mmCIF file of C-alpha atoms in Angstrom:
data_model
loop_
_atom_site.group_PDB
_atom_site.id
_atom_site.type_symbol
_atom_site.label_atom_id
_atom_site.label_comp_id
_atom_site.label_asym_id
_atom_site.label_seq_id
_atom_site.Cartn_x
_atom_site.Cartn_y
_atom_site.Cartn_z
ATOM 1 C CA UNK A 1 -3.290 -16.961 -47.772
ATOM 2 C CA UNK A 2 -1.202 -14.753 -45.675
ATOM 3 C CA UNK A 3 1.863 -13.104 -47.222
ATOM 4 C CA UNK A 4 5.020 -13.498 -44.657
ATOM 5 C CA UNK A 5 6.094 -10.754 -42.917
ATOM 6 C CA UNK A 6 9.600 -11.899 -42.295
ATOM 7 C CA UNK A 7 12.497 -13.950 -43.789
ATOM 8 C CA UNK A 8 12.708 -16.633 -40.990
ATOM 9 C CA UNK A 9 11.412 -19.948 -41.178
ATOM 10 C CA UNK A 10 8.472 -21.166 -38.571
ATOM 11 C CA UNK A 11 8.513 -25.053 -38.493
ATOM 12 C CA UNK A 12 5.510 -27.057 -39.210
ATOM 13 C CA UNK A 13 4.413 -29.518 -36.505
ATOM 14 C CA UNK A 14 6.036 -32.790 -37.549
ATOM 15 C CA UNK A 15 6.063 -36.193 -35.948
ATOM 16 C CA UNK A 16 9.502 -37.291 -36.614
ATOM 17 C CA UNK A 17 11.618 -35.868 -34.263
ATOM 18 C CA UNK A 18 9.995 -37.523 -31.446
ATOM 19 C CA UNK A 19 9.377 -40.726 -34.133
ATOM 20 C CA UNK A 20 13.279 -41.269 -34.879
ATOM 21 C CA UNK A 21 13.999 -40.872 -31.099
ATOM 22 C CA UNK A 22 11.996 -43.734 -30.477
ATOM 23 C CA UNK A 23 13.331 -45.536 -33.466
ATOM 24 C CA UNK A 24 17.297 -44.797 -32.272
ATOM 25 C CA UNK A 25 16.249 -46.500 -28.661
ATOM 26 C CA UNK A 26 14.664 -49.613 -30.189
ATOM 27 C CA UNK A 27 17.642 -49.999 -32.450
ATOM 28 C CA UNK A 28 20.308 -49.505 -29.207
ATOM 29 C CA UNK A 29 18.625 -52.071 -27.426
ATOM 30 C CA UNK A 30 18.553 -54.153 -30.238
ATOM 31 C CA UNK A 31 22.633 -53.838 -30.632
ATOM 32 C CA UNK A 32 23.172 -54.103 -26.836
ATOM 33 C CA UNK A 33 20.726 -57.604 -27.089
ATOM 34 C CA UNK A 34 22.688 -58.638 -30.166
ATOM 35 C CA UNK A 35 26.222 -58.261 -28.478
ATOM 36 C CA UNK A 36 24.582 -60.433 -25.583
ATOM 37 C CA UNK A 37 23.791 -63.225 -28.220
ATOM 38 C CA UNK A 38 20.020 -63.020 -28.152
ATOM 39 C CA UNK A 39 17.394 -63.476 -30.624
ATOM 40 C CA UNK A 40 15.157 -60.708 -29.611
ATOM 41 C CA UNK A 41 18.370 -58.474 -29.988
ATOM 42 C CA UNK A 42 18.926 -59.283 -33.976
ATOM 43 C CA UNK A 43 15.199 -58.382 -34.269
ATOM 44 C CA UNK A 44 15.026 -55.358 -32.534
ATOM 45 C CA UNK A 45 18.292 -53.937 -33.929
ATOM 46 C CA UNK A 46 16.924 -54.870 -37.843
ATOM 47 C CA UNK A 47 13.547 -53.384 -36.726
ATOM 48 C CA UNK A 48 15.056 -50.119 -35.247
ATOM 49 C CA UNK A 49 17.297 -49.545 -38.328
ATOM 50 C CA UNK A 50 14.598 -50.426 -40.844
ATOM 51 C CA UNK A 51 12.411 -47.830 -38.986
ATOM 52 C CA UNK A 52 15.324 -44.865 -38.754
ATOM 53 C CA UNK A 53 15.910 -45.462 -42.422
ATOM 54 C CA UNK A 54 11.617 -45.229 -43.322
ATOM 55 C CA UNK A 55 11.398 -42.425 -40.883
ATOM 56 C CA UNK A 56 14.866 -40.567 -42.168
ATOM 57 C CA UNK A 57 13.375 -40.495 -45.660
ATOM 58 C CA UNK A 58 10.083 -38.689 -44.708
ATOM 59 C CA UNK A 59 11.917 -36.395 -42.529
ATOM 60 C CA UNK A 60 14.115 -35.340 -45.110
ATOM 61 C CA UNK A 61 11.304 -35.582 -47.818
ATOM 62 C CA UNK A 62 9.442 -32.560 -45.797
ATOM 63 C CA UNK A 63 12.983 -30.583 -45.594
ATOM 64 C CA UNK A 64 13.572 -30.374 -49.139
ATOM 65 C CA UNK A 65 9.849 -29.865 -50.236
ATOM 66 C CA UNK A 66 10.109 -26.957 -47.644
ATOM 67 C CA UNK A 67 13.187 -25.911 -49.588
ATOM 68 C CA UNK A 68 12.516 -26.310 -53.009
ATOM 69 C CA UNK A 69 8.836 -25.965 -53.127
ATOM 70 C CA UNK A 70 8.076 -23.873 -50.058
ATOM 71 C CA UNK A 71 10.903 -21.472 -50.518
ATOM 72 C CA UNK A 72 11.148 -21.595 -46.674
ATOM 73 C CA UNK A 73 15.047 -21.268 -46.809
ATOM 74 C CA UNK A 74 15.755 -17.876 -47.238
ATOM 75 C CA UNK A 75 19.462 -16.561 -46.695
ATOM 76 C CA UNK A 76 19.009 -16.232 -43.076
ATOM 77 C CA UNK A 77 17.383 -19.529 -42.613
ATOM 78 C CA UNK A 78 20.317 -20.756 -44.657
ATOM 79 C CA UNK A 79 22.843 -19.108 -42.216
ATOM 80 C CA UNK A 80 20.910 -20.819 -38.941
ATOM 81 C CA UNK A 81 21.212 -24.274 -40.741
ATOM 82 C CA UNK A 82 24.942 -23.571 -41.305
ATOM 83 C CA UNK A 83 25.618 -22.740 -37.595
ATOM 84 C CA UNK A 84 23.651 -25.315 -36.492
ATOM 85 C CA UNK A 85 25.859 -27.461 -38.169
ATOM 86 C CA UNK A 86 28.802 -26.062 -37.030
ATOM 87 C CA UNK A 87 27.597 -26.883 -33.714
ATOM 88 C CA UNK A 88 26.447 -30.465 -34.642
ATOM 89 C CA UNK A 89 30.085 -31.526 -36.275
ATOM 90 C CA UNK A 90 31.395 -29.618 -33.217
ATOM 91 C CA UNK A 91 29.643 -32.115 -31.141
ATOM 92 C CA UNK A 92 30.576 -34.962 -32.846
ATOM 93 C CA UNK A 93 34.411 -34.006 -32.195
ATOM 94 C CA UNK A 94 33.422 -33.650 -28.416
ATOM 95 C CA UNK A 95 31.923 -37.179 -29.046
ATOM 96 C CA UNK A 96 34.912 -38.627 -30.366
ATOM 97 C CA UNK A 97 37.642 -36.515 -27.925
ATOM 98 C CA UNK A 98 35.706 -38.603 -24.875
ATOM 99 C CA UNK A 99 36.360 -41.903 -26.681
ATOM 100 C CA UNK A 100 40.220 -40.961 -27.169
ATOM 101 C CA UNK A 101 40.549 -39.513 -23.614
ATOM 102 C CA UNK A 102 39.715 -43.356 -22.584
ATOM 103 C CA UNK A 103 42.160 -44.706 -25.415
ATOM 104 C CA UNK A 104 45.088 -42.204 -24.319
ATOM 105 C CA UNK A 105 44.320 -43.082 -20.237
ATOM 106 C CA UNK A 106 44.608 -46.682 -21.054
ATOM 107 C CA UNK A 107 47.544 -46.168 -23.442
ATOM 108 C CA UNK A 108 49.554 -43.811 -21.688
ATOM 109 C CA UNK A 109 48.681 -44.037 -17.940
ATOM 110 C CA UNK A 110 47.699 -47.737 -17.694
ATOM 111 C CA UNK A 111 46.130 -49.352 -14.040
ATOM 112 C CA UNK A 112 48.023 -51.288 -11.801
ATOM 113 C CA UNK A 113 46.806 -54.910 -11.286
ATOM 114 C CA UNK A 114 46.403 -55.813 -7.524
ATOM 115 C CA UNK A 115 47.404 -58.869 -5.672
ATOM 116 C CA UNK A 116 46.287 -58.954 -1.954
ATOM 117 C CA UNK A 117 44.437 -55.216 -2.577
ATOM 118 C CA UNK A 118 48.250 -53.923 -3.172
ATOM 119 C CA UNK A 119 49.261 -53.073 -6.487
ATOM 120 C CA UNK A 120 51.913 -55.087 -8.454
ATOM 121 C CA UNK A 121 53.015 -53.730 -11.949
ATOM 122 C CA UNK A 122 51.362 -51.822 -14.512
ATOM 123 C CA UNK A 123 49.138 -53.389 -17.219
ATOM 124 C CA UNK A 124 51.196 -53.547 -19.941
ATOM 125 C CA UNK A 125 49.468 -51.930 -23.600
ATOM 126 C CA UNK A 126 48.779 -53.637 -25.770
ATOM 127 C CA UNK A 127 48.083 -56.000 -22.922
ATOM 128 C CA UNK A 128 49.733 -59.451 -22.556
ATOM 129 C CA UNK A 129 47.965 -61.899 -24.977
ATOM 130 C CA UNK A 130 46.666 -59.080 -27.051
ATOM 131 C CA UNK A 131 47.628 -59.364 -30.974
ATOM 132 C CA UNK A 132 46.817 -56.261 -32.215
ATOM 133 C CA UNK A 133 45.841 -55.631 -36.132
ATOM 134 C CA UNK A 134 48.688 -54.988 -38.492
ATOM 135 C CA UNK A 135 48.329 -51.279 -39.041
ATOM 136 C CA UNK A 136 50.237 -51.454 -42.387
ATOM 137 C CA UNK A 137 47.817 -54.275 -43.697
ATOM 138 C CA UNK A 138 43.931 -53.299 -43.890
ATOM 139 C CA UNK A 139 43.955 -50.225 -41.382
ATOM 140 C CA UNK A 140 46.174 -48.264 -44.099
ATOM 141 C CA UNK A 141 44.327 -49.908 -47.143
ATOM 142 C CA UNK A 142 41.223 -48.292 -45.609
ATOM 143 C CA UNK A 143 43.196 -44.836 -44.688
ATOM 144 C CA UNK A 144 44.145 -44.837 -48.452
ATOM 145 C CA UNK A 145 40.114 -45.259 -49.429
ATOM 146 C CA UNK A 146 39.271 -42.957 -46.948
ATOM 147 C CA UNK A 147 41.546 -40.123 -48.457
ATOM 148 C CA UNK A 148 40.534 -41.212 -51.824
ATOM 149 C CA UNK A 149 36.814 -40.816 -51.080
ATOM 150 C CA UNK A 150 37.816 -36.942 -49.661
ATOM 151 C CA UNK A 151 39.520 -36.415 -52.978
ATOM 152 C CA UNK A 152 36.460 -37.467 -55.129
ATOM 153 C CA UNK A 153 33.845 -35.353 -52.768
ATOM 154 C CA UNK A 154 35.948 -32.338 -53.365
ATOM 155 C CA UNK A 155 36.186 -33.134 -56.866
ATOM 156 C CA UNK A 156 32.250 -33.460 -57.076
ATOM 157 C CA UNK A 157 31.857 -30.026 -55.703
ATOM 158 C CA UNK A 158 34.223 -28.570 -57.772
ATOM 159 C CA UNK A 159 32.264 -29.950 -61.069
ATOM 160 C CA UNK A 160 28.993 -28.697 -59.498
ATOM 161 C CA UNK A 161 30.108 -24.877 -59.060
ATOM 162 C CA UNK A 162 31.408 -25.475 -62.584
ATOM 163 C CA UNK A 163 27.881 -26.946 -63.764
ATOM 164 C CA UNK A 164 28.884 -30.098 -64.648
ATOM 165 C CA UNK A 165 26.587 -32.187 -63.578
ATOM 166 C CA UNK A 166 27.664 -35.847 -65.324
ATOM 167 C CA UNK A 167 30.960 -35.532 -63.663
ATOM 168 C CA UNK A 168 29.465 -34.618 -60.420
ATOM 169 C CA UNK A 169 27.018 -37.514 -60.430
ATOM 170 C CA UNK A 170 30.140 -39.743 -61.723
ATOM 171 C CA UNK A 171 32.238 -38.860 -58.347
ATOM 172 C CA UNK A 172 29.207 -38.762 -55.842
ATOM 173 C CA UNK A 173 29.176 -42.388 -57.174
ATOM 174 C CA UNK A 174 32.509 -42.845 -56.589
ATOM 175 C CA UNK A 175 32.151 -41.525 -53.010
ATOM 176 C CA UNK A 176 29.765 -43.725 -51.933
ATOM 177 C CA UNK A 177 31.632 -46.959 -53.464
ATOM 178 C CA UNK A 178 34.699 -46.028 -51.504
ATOM 179 C CA UNK A 179 32.309 -45.361 -48.598
ATOM 180 C CA UNK A 180 31.212 -49.096 -48.587
ATOM 181 C CA UNK A 181 34.223 -50.637 -49.388
ATOM 182 C CA UNK A 182 35.967 -48.981 -46.431
ATOM 183 C CA UNK A 183 32.942 -50.888 -44.445
ATOM 184 C CA UNK A 184 33.419 -54.057 -46.032
ATOM 185 C CA UNK A 185 37.436 -53.875 -45.198
ATOM 186 C CA UNK A 186 36.372 -52.892 -41.706
ATOM 187 C CA UNK A 187 33.977 -55.761 -41.251
ATOM 188 C CA UNK A 188 36.643 -58.140 -42.556
ATOM 189 C CA UNK A 189 39.204 -56.916 -39.945
ATOM 190 C CA UNK A 190 36.528 -57.528 -36.865
ATOM 191 C CA UNK A 191 36.094 -61.051 -38.485
ATOM 192 C CA UNK A 192 39.764 -61.750 -38.480
ATOM 193 C CA UNK A 193 40.790 -60.010 -35.236
ATOM 194 C CA UNK A 194 42.299 -62.322 -32.802
ATOM 195 C CA UNK A 195 40.038 -60.908 -30.075
ATOM 196 C CA UNK A 196 36.848 -60.464 -29.128
ATOM 197 C CA UNK A 197 35.327 -57.451 -27.135
ATOM 198 C CA UNK A 198 33.921 -60.169 -24.625
ATOM 199 C CA UNK A 199 37.547 -61.448 -23.704
ATOM 200 C CA UNK A 200 40.009 -58.686 -24.145
ATOM 201 C CA UNK A 201 39.376 -56.004 -21.674
ATOM 202 C CA UNK A 202 40.345 -52.389 -21.899
ATOM 203 C CA UNK A 203 42.109 -52.896 -25.085
ATOM 204 C CA UNK A 204 38.812 -54.323 -26.673
ATOM 205 C CA UNK A 205 36.499 -51.916 -25.342
ATOM 206 C CA UNK A 206 38.528 -49.061 -26.775
ATOM 207 C CA UNK A 207 39.362 -50.441 -29.849
ATOM 208 C CA UNK A 208 35.823 -51.486 -30.808
ATOM 209 C CA UNK A 209 34.455 -48.709 -29.070
ATOM 210 C CA UNK A 210 36.023 -45.881 -31.511
ATOM 211 C CA UNK A 211 36.565 -47.928 -34.513
ATOM 212 C CA UNK A 212 32.722 -49.378 -34.541
ATOM 213 C CA UNK A 213 31.734 -45.685 -33.635
ATOM 214 C CA UNK A 214 33.900 -44.472 -36.302
ATOM 215 C CA UNK A 215 32.338 -46.825 -38.834
ATOM 216 C CA UNK A 216 28.564 -46.098 -37.931
ATOM 217 C CA UNK A 217 29.527 -42.559 -38.658
ATOM 218 C CA UNK A 218 30.792 -43.499 -42.406
ATOM 219 C CA UNK A 219 27.537 -45.585 -42.945
ATOM 220 C CA UNK A 220 25.941 -41.943 -42.176
ATOM 221 C CA UNK A 221 27.771 -40.470 -44.643
ATOM 222 C CA UNK A 222 27.091 -43.134 -47.579
ATOM 223 C CA UNK A 223 23.303 -42.266 -46.450
ATOM 224 C CA UNK A 224 23.969 -38.469 -46.787
ATOM 225 C CA UNK A 225 25.978 -38.315 -49.657
ATOM 226 C CA UNK A 226 23.303 -40.839 -51.543
ATOM 227 C CA UNK A 227 20.966 -38.408 -50.690
ATOM 228 C CA UNK A 228 22.712 -35.773 -52.236
ATOM 229 C CA UNK A 229 23.491 -38.116 -55.593
ATOM 230 C CA UNK A 230 19.481 -38.943 -55.609
ATOM 231 C CA UNK A 231 19.021 -35.306 -55.399
ATOM 232 C CA UNK A 232 21.781 -34.281 -58.189
ATOM 233 C CA UNK A 233 20.006 -36.651 -60.626
ATOM 234 C CA UNK A 234 17.113 -34.634 -59.901
ATOM 235 C CA UNK A 235 18.521 -31.376 -60.742
ATOM 236 C CA UNK A 236 17.978 -29.942 -57.262
ATOM 237 C CA UNK A 237 21.537 -28.717 -56.602
ATOM 238 C CA UNK A 238 22.908 -25.222 -58.679
ATOM 239 C CA UNK A 239 26.330 -24.097 -58.395
ATOM 240 C CA UNK A 240 24.827 -21.310 -56.178
ATOM 241 C CA UNK A 241 21.831 -22.965 -54.359
ATOM 242 C CA UNK A 242 23.698 -26.361 -52.972
ATOM 243 C CA UNK A 243 23.182 -26.422 -48.985
ATOM 244 C CA UNK A 244 22.573 -30.084 -48.016
ATOM 245 C CA UNK A 245 26.046 -30.842 -50.649
ATOM 246 C CA UNK A 246 28.041 -28.447 -48.509
ATOM 247 C CA UNK A 247 26.930 -30.120 -45.466
ATOM 248 C CA UNK A 248 27.394 -33.565 -46.440
ATOM 249 C CA UNK A 249 30.754 -32.584 -47.566
ATOM 250 C CA UNK A 250 31.865 -31.259 -44.474
ATOM 251 C CA UNK A 251 30.762 -34.003 -42.680
ATOM 252 C CA UNK A 252 32.828 -36.935 -45.025
ATOM 253 C CA UNK A 253 35.851 -34.575 -44.070
ATOM 254 C CA UNK A 254 35.386 -35.022 -40.264
ATOM 255 C CA UNK A 255 34.890 -38.653 -40.925
ATOM 256 C CA UNK A 256 37.829 -38.453 -42.541
ATOM 257 C CA UNK A 257 40.175 -36.346 -40.301
ATOM 258 C CA UNK A 258 38.665 -38.775 -37.610
ATOM 259 C CA UNK A 259 39.982 -41.782 -39.038
ATOM 260 C CA UNK A 260 43.540 -40.284 -39.518
ATOM 261 C CA UNK A 261 44.216 -39.974 -35.987
ATOM 262 C CA UNK A 262 42.478 -43.332 -35.534
ATOM 263 C CA UNK A 263 44.743 -44.570 -37.430
ATOM 264 C CA UNK A 264 47.958 -42.901 -36.067
ATOM 265 C CA UNK A 265 47.452 -43.233 -32.805
ATOM 266 C CA UNK A 266 45.255 -46.764 -32.450
ATOM 267 C CA UNK A 267 46.762 -48.534 -34.653
ATOM 268 C CA UNK A 268 50.169 -47.668 -35.029
ATOM 269 C CA UNK A 269 51.740 -45.562 -32.526
ATOM 270 C CA UNK A 270 50.411 -47.652 -29.618
ATOM 271 C CA UNK A 271 51.011 -50.720 -30.624
ATOM 272 C CA UNK A 272 54.878 -50.082 -30.381
#
């Protein structure tokens, strides 16, 4: 076997990027179909979700193998991975900024109602007939849940640096449970909402778009932290080498910060 003459990692050809892209397309089409109450949409959503999770499992398995057994993640490679994670989170920030721009436009500069092609009055915010969720009920509870989860994952990182595996695993487990609780409460809020996506126009579009995508990011974060929990139980992290854990922590804190902005502006200030 020829020895490496550089510190960079030349990735082997992999089927997972294109396969995951196809699975995400199926998932997205299934979600659209489900929103239009089509039976095929539910089938596509289940199939796409299952395919994405199955393929990500094997993709991450390959990456872990490269890191642990093939020793491909040198210091230079780790630096490149960190830069890639910075850019990924930056792209996610821009993703939510676009949604918030739509929300602020609808809230602070609403469109006019027209009669005989002439503007009469601006749409109120919230629009007439819309009863927004009480910010100090379920949304406030979820705010406390996410803030608590931010402390548990930070504590898990602290225990990792202290080589306290048992406490680290306990804190990671608590983070996952808090994330699942958040998703359940969000589902209850959707179920009890007085308006639906199809009925309430611009308000519902912004509300379900922002909160829905944030909830999806929480689910992704739960999967990310679950991978870290599994690897921690396998003793694959050390106090000096735990890049996957750092990435999961960054992502989780990003999701928490987005929710703070979401709670303050979407749930609280915009309804008064």
